[in-house]
Tab-separated table of N, CA and C in Angstrom:
chain	number	residue	atom	x	y	z
S	4	UNK	N	-26.519	39.538	1.164
S	4	UNK	CA	-26.712	38.100	1.131
S	4	UNK	C	-27.644	37.718	2.269
S	5	UNK	N	-28.665	37.019	1.952
S	5	UNK	CA	-29.592	36.575	2.977
S	5	UNK	C	-29.244	35.144	3.353
S	6	UNK	N	-28.913	34.921	4.608
S	6	UNK	CA	-28.574	33.582	5.083
S	6	UNK	C	-29.289	33.334	6.398
S	7	UNK	N	-30.590	33.279	6.334
S	7	UNK	CA	-31.363	33.135	7.560
S	7	UNK	C	-31.175	31.772	8.213
S	8	UNK	N	-31.203	30.694	7.428
S	8	UNK	CA	-31.135	29.386	8.063
S	8	UNK	C	-29.842	28.641	7.757
S	9	UNK	N	-29.175	28.988	6.671
S	9	UNK	CA	-27.939	28.285	6.349
S	9	UNK	C	-26.771	29.231	6.520
S	10	UNK	N	-25.672	28.712	7.006
S	10	UNK	CA	-24.486	29.532	7.240
S	10	UNK	C	-23.647	29.653	5.988
S	11	UNK	N	-22.895	30.737	5.925
S	11	UNK	CA	-21.966	30.972	4.835
S	11	UNK	C	-20.628	31.265	5.473
S	12	UNK	N	-19.579	30.570	5.008
S	12	UNK	CA	-18.264	30.835	5.572
S	12	UNK	C	-17.254	30.959	4.457
S	13	UNK	N	-16.223	31.756	4.726
S	13	UNK	CA	-15.226	32.018	3.703
S	13	UNK	C	-13.940	32.483	4.379
S	14	UNK	N	-12.840	32.380	3.621
S	14	UNK	CA	-11.544	32.855	4.092
S	14	UNK	C	-10.959	33.783	3.045
S	15	UNK	N	-10.470	34.922	3.492
S	15	UNK	CA	-9.783	35.871	2.618
S	15	UNK	C	-8.336	35.954	3.070
S	16	UNK	N	-7.421	36.027	2.117
S	16	UNK	CA	-6.001	36.095	2.443
S	16	UNK	C	-5.491	37.488	2.121
S	17	UNK	N	-4.759	38.051	3.056
S	17	UNK	CA	-4.159	39.366	2.855
S	17	UNK	C	-2.752	39.325	3.439
S	18	UNK	N	-1.801	39.026	2.582
S	18	UNK	CA	-0.414	38.910	3.039
S	18	UNK	C	-0.280	37.772	4.031
S	19	UNK	N	0.322	38.063	5.196
S	19	UNK	CA	0.500	36.992	6.179
S	19	UNK	C	-0.736	36.771	7.055
S	20	UNK	N	-1.783	37.517	6.804
S	20	UNK	CA	-2.982	37.423	7.630
S	20	UNK	C	-4.127	36.773	6.849
S	21	UNK	N	-4.990	36.095	7.594
S	21	UNK	CA	-6.193	35.496	7.031
S	21	UNK	C	-7.405	36.090	7.731
S	22	UNK	N	-8.444	36.344	6.955
S	22	UNK	CA	-9.706	36.826	7.510
S	22	UNK	C	-10.719	35.724	7.271
S	23	UNK	N	-11.145	35.088	8.349
S	23	UNK	CA	-12.157	34.044	8.266
S	23	UNK	C	-13.476	34.667	8.711
S	24	UNK	N	-14.527	34.411	7.951
S	24	UNK	CA	-15.811	34.906	8.417
S	24	UNK	C	-16.888	33.865	8.187
S	25	UNK	N	-17.925	33.993	8.982
S	25	UNK	CA	-19.068	33.078	8.926
S	25	UNK	C	-20.318	33.910	9.149
S	26	UNK	N	-21.315	33.698	8.325
S	26	UNK	CA	-22.568	34.445	8.453
S	26	UNK	C	-23.649	33.480	8.916
S	27	UNK	N	-24.271	33.807	10.031
S	27	UNK	CA	-25.349	33.011	10.602
S	27	UNK	C	-26.510	33.933	10.941
S	28	UNK	N	-27.662	33.621	10.460
S	28	UNK	CA	-28.895	34.361	10.745
S	28	UNK	C	-28.719	35.868	10.564
S	29	UNK	N	-28.027	36.248	9.497
S	29	UNK	CA	-27.863	37.653	9.169
S	29	UNK	C	-26.795	38.377	9.956
S	30	UNK	N	-26.027	37.661	10.778
S	30	UNK	CA	-24.953	38.269	11.567
S	30	UNK	C	-23.624	37.719	11.048
S	31	UNK	N	-22.674	38.624	10.833
S	31	UNK	CA	-21.353	38.225	10.339
S	31	UNK	C	-20.391	38.131	11.528
S	32	UNK	N	-19.811	36.958	11.700
S	32	UNK	CA	-18.794	36.732	12.727
S	32	UNK	C	-17.477	36.587	11.988
S	33	UNK	N	-16.456	37.335	12.438
S	33	UNK	CA	-15.178	37.236	11.732
S	33	UNK	C	-14.024	37.220	12.699
S	34	UNK	N	-12.924	36.670	12.179
S	34	UNK	CA	-11.690	36.599	12.942
S	34	UNK	C	-10.550	36.910	11.983
S	35	UNK	N	-9.607	37.697	12.451
S	35	UNK	CA	-8.395	38.000	11.683
S	35	UNK	C	-7.247	37.326	12.428
S	36	UNK	N	-6.531	36.467	11.740
S	36	UNK	CA	-5.448	35.747	12.399
S	36	UNK	C	-4.289	35.535	11.435
S	37	UNK	N	-3.184	35.114	11.985
S	37	UNK	CA	-1.992	34.841	11.193
S	37	UNK	C	-2.238	33.609	10.328
S	38	UNK	N	-1.569	33.529	9.176
S	38	UNK	CA	-1.840	32.426	8.251
S	38	UNK	C	-1.372	31.057	8.760
S	39	UNK	N	-0.629	31.007	9.876
S	39	UNK	CA	-0.238	29.707	10.412
S	39	UNK	C	-1.243	29.183	11.435
S	40	UNK	N	-2.290	29.962	11.740
S	40	UNK	CA	-3.343	29.506	12.645
S	40	UNK	C	-4.259	28.566	11.875
S	41	UNK	N	-4.604	27.459	12.478
S	41	UNK	CA	-5.407	26.428	11.816
S	41	UNK	C	-6.753	26.972	11.332
S	42	UNK	N	-7.033	26.730	10.053
S	42	UNK	CA	-8.292	27.185	9.470
S	42	UNK	C	-9.481	26.480	10.138
S	43	UNK	N	-9.313	25.200	10.399
S	43	UNK	CA	-10.390	24.439	11.037
S	43	UNK	C	-10.656	24.973	12.438
S	44	UNK	N	-9.584	25.277	13.152
S	44	UNK	CA	-9.724	25.822	14.497
S	44	UNK	C	-10.401	27.194	14.463
S	45	UNK	N	-10.057	27.999	13.473
S	45	UNK	CA	-10.675	29.323	13.339
S	45	UNK	C	-12.185	29.196	13.095
S	46	UNK	N	-12.571	28.264	12.228
S	46	UNK	CA	-14.004	28.101	11.964
S	46	UNK	C	-14.725	27.438	13.133
S	47	UNK	N	-14.030	26.607	13.900
S	47	UNK	CA	-14.629	26.075	15.129
S	47	UNK	C	-14.884	27.205	16.114
S	48	UNK	N	-13.917	28.108	16.223
S	48	UNK	CA	-14.069	29.278	17.089
S	48	UNK	C	-15.276	30.109	16.650
S	49	UNK	N	-15.352	30.387	15.345
S	49	UNK	CA	-16.472	31.199	14.835
S	49	UNK	C	-17.812	30.502	15.063
S	50	UNK	N	-17.842	29.194	14.891
S	50	UNK	CA	-19.097	28.456	15.099
S	50	UNK	C	-19.521	28.521	16.563
S	51	UNK	N	-18.548	28.355	17.457
S	51	UNK	CA	-18.868	28.423	18.886
S	51	UNK	C	-19.276	29.841	19.280
S	52	UNK	N	-18.600	30.821	18.716
S	52	UNK	CA	-18.931	32.226	18.981
S	52	UNK	C	-20.347	32.533	18.481
S	53	UNK	N	-20.654	32.092	17.275
S	53	UNK	CA	-21.987	32.330	16.709
S	53	UNK	C	-23.068	31.653	17.543
S	54	UNK	N	-22.812	30.439	17.958
S	54	UNK	CA	-23.800	29.718	18.761
S	54	UNK	C	-24.050	30.436	20.087
S	55	UNK	N	-22.975	30.849	20.728
S	55	UNK	CA	-23.100	31.541	22.008
S	55	UNK	C	-23.839	32.878	21.841
S	56	UNK	N	-23.475	33.623	20.819
S	56	UNK	CA	-24.113	34.930	20.586
S	56	UNK	C	-25.598	34.768	20.256
S	57	UNK	N	-25.891	33.834	19.356
S	57	UNK	CA	-27.281	33.675	18.932
S	57	UNK	C	-28.162	33.104	20.040
S	58	UNK	N	-27.588	32.292	20.926
S	58	UNK	CA	-28.363	31.806	22.070
S	58	UNK	C	-28.784	32.964	22.965
S	59	UNK	N	-27.889	33.940	23.117
S	59	UNK	CA	-28.168	35.081	23.987
S	59	UNK	C	-29.007	36.168	23.325
S	60	UNK	N	-28.663	36.493	22.070
S	60	UNK	CA	-29.191	37.719	21.481
S	60	UNK	C	-30.017	37.534	20.204
S	61	UNK	N	-30.369	36.329	19.847
S	61	UNK	CA	-31.084	36.106	18.584
S	61	UNK	C	-32.361	36.936	18.490
S	62	UNK	N	-33.075	37.058	19.569
S	62	UNK	CA	-34.340	37.804	19.527
S	62	UNK	C	-34.126	39.320	19.478
S	63	UNK	N	-32.924	39.794	19.821
S	63	UNK	CA	-32.668	41.235	19.870
S	63	UNK	C	-31.943	41.761	18.630
S	64	UNK	N	-31.544	40.897	17.729
S	64	UNK	CA	-30.744	41.321	16.575
S	64	UNK	C	-31.500	42.333	15.720
S	65	UNK	N	-32.750	42.074	15.436
S	65	UNK	CA	-33.535	42.964	14.576
S	65	UNK	C	-33.805	44.331	15.193
S	66	UNK	N	-33.775	44.406	16.500
S	66	UNK	CA	-34.097	45.681	17.146
S	66	UNK	C	-32.858	46.487	17.536
S	67	UNK	N	-31.683	46.040	17.193
S	67	UNK	CA	-30.456	46.784	17.523
S	67	UNK	C	-30.434	48.071	16.717
S	68	UNK	N	-30.351	49.212	17.429
S	68	UNK	CA	-30.443	50.503	16.740
S	68	UNK	C	-29.172	51.338	16.858
S	69	UNK	N	-28.235	50.934	17.678
S	69	UNK	CA	-27.034	51.730	17.862
S	69	UNK	C	-25.806	50.827	17.766
S	70	UNK	N	-24.661	51.414	17.438
S	70	UNK	CA	-23.440	50.609	17.426
S	70	UNK	C	-23.122	50.104	18.847
S	71	UNK	N	-22.482	49.046	18.936
S	71	UNK	CA	-22.063	48.456	20.215
S	71	UNK	C	-23.237	48.092	21.108
S	72	UNK	N	-24.344	47.699	20.525
S	72	UNK	CA	-25.503	47.301	21.315
S	72	UNK	C	-25.179	46.089	22.187
S	73	UNK	N	-24.359	45.227	21.675
S	73	UNK	CA	-24.069	43.982	22.385
S	73	UNK	C	-22.651	43.988	22.963
S	74	UNK	N	-22.206	45.139	23.457
S	74	UNK	CA	-20.843	45.300	23.959
S	74	UNK	C	-20.547	44.378	25.133
S	75	UNK	N	-21.568	44.022	25.911
S	75	UNK	CA	-21.337	43.146	27.061
S	75	UNK	C	-20.935	41.732	26.630
S	76	UNK	N	-21.090	41.428	25.355
S	76	UNK	CA	-20.688	40.109	24.841
S	76	UNK	C	-19.162	40.008	24.703
S	77	UNK	N	-18.477	41.131	24.854
S	77	UNK	CA	-17.022	41.146	24.700
S	77	UNK	C	-16.336	40.225	25.706
S	78	UNK	N	-16.848	40.142	26.910
S	78	UNK	CA	-16.216	39.248	27.893
S	78	UNK	C	-16.295	37.793	27.436
S	79	UNK	N	-17.397	37.418	26.840
S	79	UNK	CA	-17.542	36.057	26.306
S	79	UNK	C	-16.562	35.843	25.158
S	80	UNK	N	-16.408	36.873	24.330
S	80	UNK	CA	-15.465	36.782	23.208
S	80	UNK	C	-14.047	36.586	23.735
S	81	UNK	N	-13.661	37.343	24.733
S	81	UNK	CA	-12.305	37.244	25.294
S	81	UNK	C	-12.052	35.861	25.912
S	82	UNK	N	-13.026	35.370	26.659
S	82	UNK	CA	-12.868	34.043	27.275
S	82	UNK	C	-12.720	32.968	26.212
S	83	UNK	N	-13.573	33.051	25.210
S	83	UNK	CA	-13.538	32.062	24.135
S	83	UNK	C	-12.225	32.164	23.355
S	84	UNK	N	-11.791	33.390	23.091
S	84	UNK	CA	-10.539	33.594	22.360
S	84	UNK	C	-9.363	33.049	23.167
S	85	UNK	N	-9.368	33.264	24.464
S	85	UNK	CA	-8.286	32.765	25.309
S	85	UNK	C	-8.255	31.240	25.293
S	86	UNK	N	-9.414	30.611	25.326
S	86	UNK	CA	-9.444	29.138	25.314
S	86	UNK	C	-8.945	28.582	23.976
S	87	UNK	N	-9.100	29.343	22.900
S	87	UNK	CA	-8.629	28.868	21.593
S	87	UNK	C	-7.169	29.197	21.329
S	88	UNK	N	-6.643	30.221	21.959
S	88	UNK	CA	-5.251	30.582	21.708
S	88	UNK	C	-4.286	29.937	22.692
S	89	UNK	N	-4.763	29.496	23.848
S	89	UNK	CA	-3.906	28.820	24.823
S	89	UNK	C	-3.737	27.364	24.377
S	90	UNK	N	-2.531	27.022	23.959
S	90	UNK	CA	-2.289	25.683	23.404
S	90	UNK	C	-2.389	24.589	24.453
S	91	UNK	N	-2.355	24.950	25.749
S	91	UNK	CA	-2.433	23.935	26.798
S	91	UNK	C	-3.844	23.756	27.327
S	92	UNK	N	-4.774	24.530	26.835
S	92	UNK	CA	-6.129	24.438	27.366
S	92	UNK	C	-6.745	23.092	26.971
S	93	UNK	N	-7.586	22.551	27.819
S	93	UNK	CA	-8.219	21.259	27.512
S	93	UNK	C	-9.027	21.305	26.211
S	94	UNK	N	-9.655	22.441	25.946
S	94	UNK	CA	-10.443	22.571	24.720
S	94	UNK	C	-9.539	22.478	23.495
S	95	UNK	N	-8.403	23.165	23.570
S	95	UNK	CA	-7.449	23.157	22.459
S	95	UNK	C	-6.891	21.745	22.257
S	96	UNK	N	-6.492	21.102	23.343
S	96	UNK	CA	-5.963	19.742	23.246
S	96	UNK	C	-7.021	18.777	22.732
S	97	UNK	N	-8.239	18.969	23.175
S	97	UNK	CA	-9.332	18.117	22.707
S	97	UNK	C	-9.556	18.299	21.211
S	98	UNK	N	-9.510	19.534	20.750
S	98	UNK	CA	-9.692	19.793	19.322
S	98	UNK	C	-8.543	19.202	18.510
S	99	UNK	N	-7.318	19.320	19.024
S	99	UNK	CA	-6.168	18.736	18.327
S	99	UNK	C	-6.318	17.215	18.268
S	100	UNK	N	-6.724	16.620	19.388
S	100	UNK	CA	-6.945	15.160	19.400
S	100	UNK	C	-8.038	14.752	18.431
S	101	UNK	N	-9.099	15.553	18.370
S	101	UNK	CA	-10.181	15.256	17.414
S	101	UNK	C	-9.673	15.358	15.981
S	102	UNK	N	-8.868	16.389	15.713
S	102	UNK	CA	-8.291	16.543	14.369
S	102	UNK	C	-7.399	15.350	14.026
S	103	UNK	N	-6.577	14.940	14.987
S	103	UNK	CA	-5.708	13.786	14.753
S	103	UNK	C	-6.515	12.510	14.541
S	104	UNK	N	-7.580	12.358	15.312
S	104	UNK	CA	-8.444	11.187	15.135
S	104	UNK	C	-9.092	11.206	13.753
S	105	UNK	N	-9.507	12.395	13.299
S	105	UNK	CA	-10.081	12.522	11.952
S	105	UNK	C	-9.063	12.153	10.886
S	106	UNK	N	-7.844	12.661	11.045
S	106	UNK	CA	-6.786	12.355	10.082
S	106	UNK	C	-6.498	10.854	10.078
S	107	UNK	N	-6.432	10.256	11.268
S	107	UNK	CA	-6.169	8.820	11.362
S	107	UNK	C	-7.286	8.026	10.699
S	108	UNK	N	-8.535	8.424	10.948
S	108	UNK	CA	-9.669	7.723	10.346
S	108	UNK	C	-9.618	7.815	8.820
S	109	UNK	N	-9.289	8.996	8.315
S	109	UNK	CA	-9.199	9.189	6.866
S	109	UNK	C	-8.066	8.350	6.293
S	110	UNK	N	-6.925	8.325	6.968
S	110	UNK	CA	-5.781	7.537	6.484
S	110	UNK	C	-6.098	6.046	6.489
S	111	UNK	N	-6.741	5.566	7.548
S	111	UNK	CA	-7.121	4.145	7.606
S	111	UNK	C	-8.073	3.825	6.467
S	112	UNK	N	-9.040	4.706	6.228
S	112	UNK	CA	-9.993	4.490	5.128
S	112	UNK	C	-9.263	4.475	3.788
S	113	UNK	N	-8.309	5.394	3.602
S	113	UNK	CA	-7.544	5.427	2.349
S	113	UNK	C	-6.736	4.156	2.166
S	114	UNK	N	-6.107	3.674	3.233
S	114	UNK	CA	-5.326	2.438	3.152
S	114	UNK	C	-6.230	1.258	2.824
S	115	UNK	N	-7.391	1.199	3.463
S	115	UNK	CA	-8.342	0.122	3.164
S	115	UNK	C	-8.797	0.187	1.708
S	116	UNK	N	-9.024	1.393	1.214
S	116	UNK	CA	-9.420	1.547	-0.189
S	116	UNK	C	-8.322	1.072	-1.129
S	117	UNK	N	-7.062	1.406	-0.802
S	117	UNK	CA	-5.941	0.981	-1.642
S	117	UNK	C	-5.818	-0.542	-1.625
S	118	UNK	N	-5.958	-1.143	-0.448
S	118	UNK	CA	-5.885	-2.609	-0.347
S	118	UNK	C	-7.003	-3.249	-1.154
S	119	UNK	N	-8.200	-2.697	-1.050
S	119	UNK	CA	-9.333	-3.247	-1.799
S	119	UNK	C	-9.106	-3.108	-3.303
S	120	UNK	N	-8.573	-1.973	-3.733
S	120	UNK	CA	-8.278	-1.798	-5.156
S	120	UNK	C	-7.219	-2.789	-5.600
S	121	UNK	N	-6.217	-3.032	-4.730
S	121	UNK	CA	-5.172	-4.001	-5.048
S	121	UNK	C	-5.754	-5.396	-5.219
S	122	UNK	N	-6.684	-5.750	-4.333
S	122	UNK	CA	-7.334	-7.054	-4.449
S	122	UNK	C	-8.155	-7.131	-5.734
S	123	UNK	N	-8.857	-6.058	-6.046
S	123	UNK	CA	-9.654	-6.046	-7.273
S	123	UNK	C	-8.753	-6.133	-8.497
S	124	UNK	N	-7.605	-5.453	-8.458
S	124	UNK	CA	-6.667	-5.532	-9.573
S	124	UNK	C	-6.094	-6.936	-9.698
S	125	UNK	N	-5.849	-7.577	-8.579
S	125	UNK	CA	-5.334	-8.949	-8.593
S	125	UNK	C	-6.357	-9.895	-9.220
S	126	UNK	N	-7.609	-9.747	-8.839
S	126	UNK	CA	-8.674	-10.575	-9.419
S	126	UNK	C	-8.793	-10.304	-10.915
S	127	UNK	N	-8.722	-9.034	-11.284
S	127	UNK	CA	-8.809	-8.657	-12.697
S	127	UNK	C	-7.626	-9.210	-13.478
S	128	UNK	N	-6.438	-9.174	-12.892
S	128	UNK	CA	-5.253	-9.727	-13.537
S	128	UNK	C	-5.401	-11.236	-13.744
S	129	UNK	N	-5.912	-11.924	-12.729
S	129	UNK	CA	-6.142	-13.375	-12.859
S	129	UNK	C	-7.136	-13.675	-13.973
S	130	UNK	N	-8.199	-12.893	-14.037
S	130	UNK	CA	-9.203	-13.098	-15.090
S	130	UNK	C	-8.588	-12.834	-16.469
S	131	UNK	N	-7.767	-11.798	-16.573
S	131	UNK	CA	-7.124	-11.488	-17.853
S	131	UNK	C	-6.166	-12.606	-18.257
S	132	UNK	N	-5.416	-13.139	-17.295
S	132	UNK	CA	-4.519	-14.265	-17.593
S	132	UNK	C	-5.301	-15.497	-18.038
S	133	UNK	N	-6.399	-15.782	-17.351
S	133	UNK	CA	-7.244	-16.923	-17.734
S	133	UNK	C	-7.825	-16.720	-19.129
S	134	UNK	N	-8.269	-15.520	-19.417
S	134	UNK	CA	-8.831	-15.229	-20.734
S	134	UNK	C	-7.769	-15.369	-21.817
S	135	UNK	N	-6.562	-14.915	-21.534
S	135	UNK	CA	-5.469	-15.045	-22.497
S	135	UNK	C	-5.149	-16.517	-22.746
S	136	UNK	N	-5.088	-17.295	-21.677
S	136	UNK	CA	-4.810	-18.719	-21.809
S	136	UNK	C	-5.928	-19.422	-22.586
S	137	UNK	N	-7.161	-19.063	-22.299
S	137	UNK	CA	-8.296	-19.679	-22.993
S	137	UNK	C	-8.298	-19.281	-24.467
S	138	UNK	N	-7.911	-18.043	-24.782
S	138	UNK	CA	-7.890	-17.624	-26.188
S	138	UNK	C	-6.791	-18.371	-26.946
S	139	UNK	N	-5.642	-18.614	-26.309
S	139	UNK	CA	-4.590	-19.415	-26.947
S	139	UNK	C	-5.071	-20.841	-27.183
S	140	UNK	N	-5.757	-21.394	-26.196
S	140	UNK	CA	-6.312	-22.750	-26.318
S	140	UNK	C	-7.330	-22.803	-27.462
S	141	UNK	N	-8.186	-21.775	-27.534
S	141	UNK	CA	-9.192	-21.714	-28.603
S	141	UNK	C	-8.521	-21.631	-29.968
S	142	UNK	N	-7.491	-20.811	-30.081
S	142	UNK	CA	-6.774	-20.666	-31.354
S	142	UNK	C	-6.148	-21.988	-31.768
S	143	UNK	N	-5.534	-22.663	-30.803
S	143	UNK	CA	-4.886	-23.954	-31.086
S	143	UNK	C	-5.924	-24.988	-31.526
S	144	UNK	N	-7.044	-25.071	-30.807
S	144	UNK	CA	-8.082	-26.051	-31.136
S	144	UNK	C	-8.753	-25.722	-32.471
S	145	UNK	N	-8.971	-24.424	-32.747
S	145	UNK	CA	-9.596	-24.069	-34.022
S	145	UNK	C	-8.650	-24.377	-35.185
S	146	UNK	N	-7.359	-24.191	-34.991
S	146	UNK	CA	-6.382	-24.536	-36.024
S	146	UNK	C	-6.398	-26.045	-36.280
S	147	UNK	N	-6.466	-26.803	-35.191
S	147	UNK	CA	-6.507	-28.270	-35.323
S	147	UNK	C	-7.796	-28.699	-36.029
S	148	UNK	N	-8.898	-28.076	-35.709
S	148	UNK	CA	-10.170	-28.410	-36.368
S	148	UNK	C	-10.120	-28.077	-37.863
S	149	UNK	N	-9.498	-26.956	-38.210
S	149	UNK	CA	-9.352	-26.609	-39.627
S	149	UNK	C	-8.510	-27.646	-40.362
S	150	UNK	N	-7.424	-28.080	-39.723
S	150	UNK	CA	-6.593	-29.121	-40.338
S	150	UNK	C	-7.384	-30.420	-40.510
S	151	UNK	N	-8.119	-30.794	-39.473
S	151	UNK	CA	-8.937	-32.016	-39.562
S	151	UNK	C	-9.989	-31.893	-40.662
S	152	UNK	N	-10.605	-30.731	-40.772
S	152	UNK	CA	-11.626	-30.531	-41.804
S	152	UNK	C	-11.003	-30.631	-43.186
S	153	UNK	N	-9.833	-30.053	-43.382
S	153	UNK	CA	-9.159	-30.150	-44.674
S	153	UNK	C	-8.755	-31.589	-44.969
S	154	UNK	N	-8.281	-32.303	-43.946
S	154	UNK	CA	-7.914	-33.706	-44.147
S	154	UNK	C	-9.122	-34.520	-44.592
S	155	UNK	N	-10.265	-34.284	-43.945
S	155	UNK	CA	-11.471	-35.027	-44.314
S	155	UNK	C	-11.908	-34.679	-45.738
S	156	UNK	N	-11.690	-33.424	-46.149
S	156	UNK	CA	-12.010	-33.060	-47.536
S	156	UNK	C	-11.140	-33.848	-48.508
S	157	UNK	N	-9.832	-33.886	-48.203
S	157	UNK	CA	-8.915	-34.616	-49.091
S	157	UNK	C	-9.207	-36.118	-49.071
S	158	UNK	N	-9.523	-36.637	-47.886
S	158	UNK	CA	-9.865	-38.075	-47.794
S	158	UNK	C	-11.130	-38.353	-48.593
S	159	UNK	N	-12.131	-37.477	-48.441
S	159	UNK	CA	-13.385	-37.667	-49.174
S	159	UNK	C	-13.134	-37.559	-50.679
S	160	UNK	N	-12.326	-36.595	-51.083
S	160	UNK	CA	-12.010	-36.442	-52.507
S	160	UNK	C	-11.243	-37.664	-52.996
S	161	UNK	N	-10.301	-38.150	-52.168
S	161	UNK	CA	-9.527	-39.340	-52.548
S	161	UNK	C	-10.401	-40.562	-52.657
S	162	UNK	N	-11.296	-40.766	-51.687
S	162	UNK	CA	-12.213	-41.919	-51.731
S	162	UNK	C	-13.126	-41.788	-52.938
S	163	UNK	N	-13.586	-40.567	-53.214
S	163	UNK	CA	-14.439	-40.332	-54.383
S	163	UNK	C	-13.704	-40.673	-55.669
S	164	UNK	N	-12.440	-40.284	-55.760
S	164	UNK	CA	-11.634	-40.587	-56.951
S	164	UNK	C	-11.424	-42.093	-57.088
S	165	UNK	N	-11.118	-42.758	-55.981
S	165	UNK	CA	-10.907	-44.213	-56.017
S	165	UNK	C	-12.187	-44.906	-56.445
S	166	UNK	N	-13.316	-44.485	-55.894
S	166	UNK	CA	-14.588	-45.098	-56.284
S	166	UNK	C	-14.916	-44.829	-57.747
S	167	UNK	N	-14.626	-43.634	-58.219
S	167	UNK	CA	-14.860	-43.301	-59.620
S	167	UNK	C	-13.949	-44.150	-60.518
S	168	UNK	N	-12.694	-44.284	-60.078
S	168	UNK	CA	-11.767	-45.108	-60.850
S	168	UNK	C	-12.238	-46.555	-60.885
S	169	UNK	N	-12.674	-47.086	-59.741
S	169	UNK	CA	-13.166	-48.467	-59.707
S	169	UNK	C	-14.448	-48.612	-60.519
S	170	UNK	N	-15.289	-47.665	-60.441
S	170	UNK	CA	-16.532	-47.710	-61.186
S	170	UNK	C	-16.250	-47.702	-62.690
S	171	UNK	N	-15.371	-46.813	-63.087
S	171	UNK	CA	-15.043	-46.733	-64.502
S	171	UNK	C	-14.303	-47.996	-64.964
S	172	UNK	N	-13.476	-48.525	-64.147
S	172	UNK	CA	-12.686	-49.673	-64.542
S	172	UNK	C	-13.555	-50.935	-64.655
S	173	UNK	N	-14.468	-51.201	-63.744
S	173	UNK	CA	-15.222	-52.432	-63.786
S	173	UNK	C	-16.511	-52.291	-64.577
S	174	UNK	N	-17.057	-51.166	-64.677
S	174	UNK	CA	-18.330	-51.052	-65.365
S	174	UNK	C	-18.181	-50.544	-66.787
S	175	UNK	N	-17.238	-49.748	-67.000
S	175	UNK	CA	-17.085	-49.188	-68.333
S	175	UNK	C	-16.117	-50.059	-69.137
S	176	UNK	N	-15.076	-50.522	-68.649
S	176	UNK	CA	-14.090	-51.292	-69.398
S	176	UNK	C	-14.258	-52.717	-69.138
């Protein structure tokens, strides 16, 4: 897999252990940890590890010819690993606070979305009630108009009959 400019990350599960890996500029960074270790924290660790390694050794990656070429980077790995596994470290607490802030922001956004949907549903319900009321009014008025139209037909027919009767009575007889 060629990933020169874009990173690739993935998690594999093997029993109680997780293998998280991230590929940056052709180098695979991986961590094996217990499944109760935060996935986000693991990928933050890998991202920081990759950044630190690539800042130091990016120009030497292509020329590495033997195993353990970058063995001196192990001290950086240990320091970084210690800062991520010590739950009292400022970095760990900061990351937990950031995660909590993210969760809070997402929850507030979700609540705002629910409130907005509720308002939209309320407006829609009002419109539906108004439409129902208007349709009942229309039905009632159209029924009344039909009755009035029929009455006028009967009145016109009655007046026509009366006029015909008067015409026949005075002109014919």
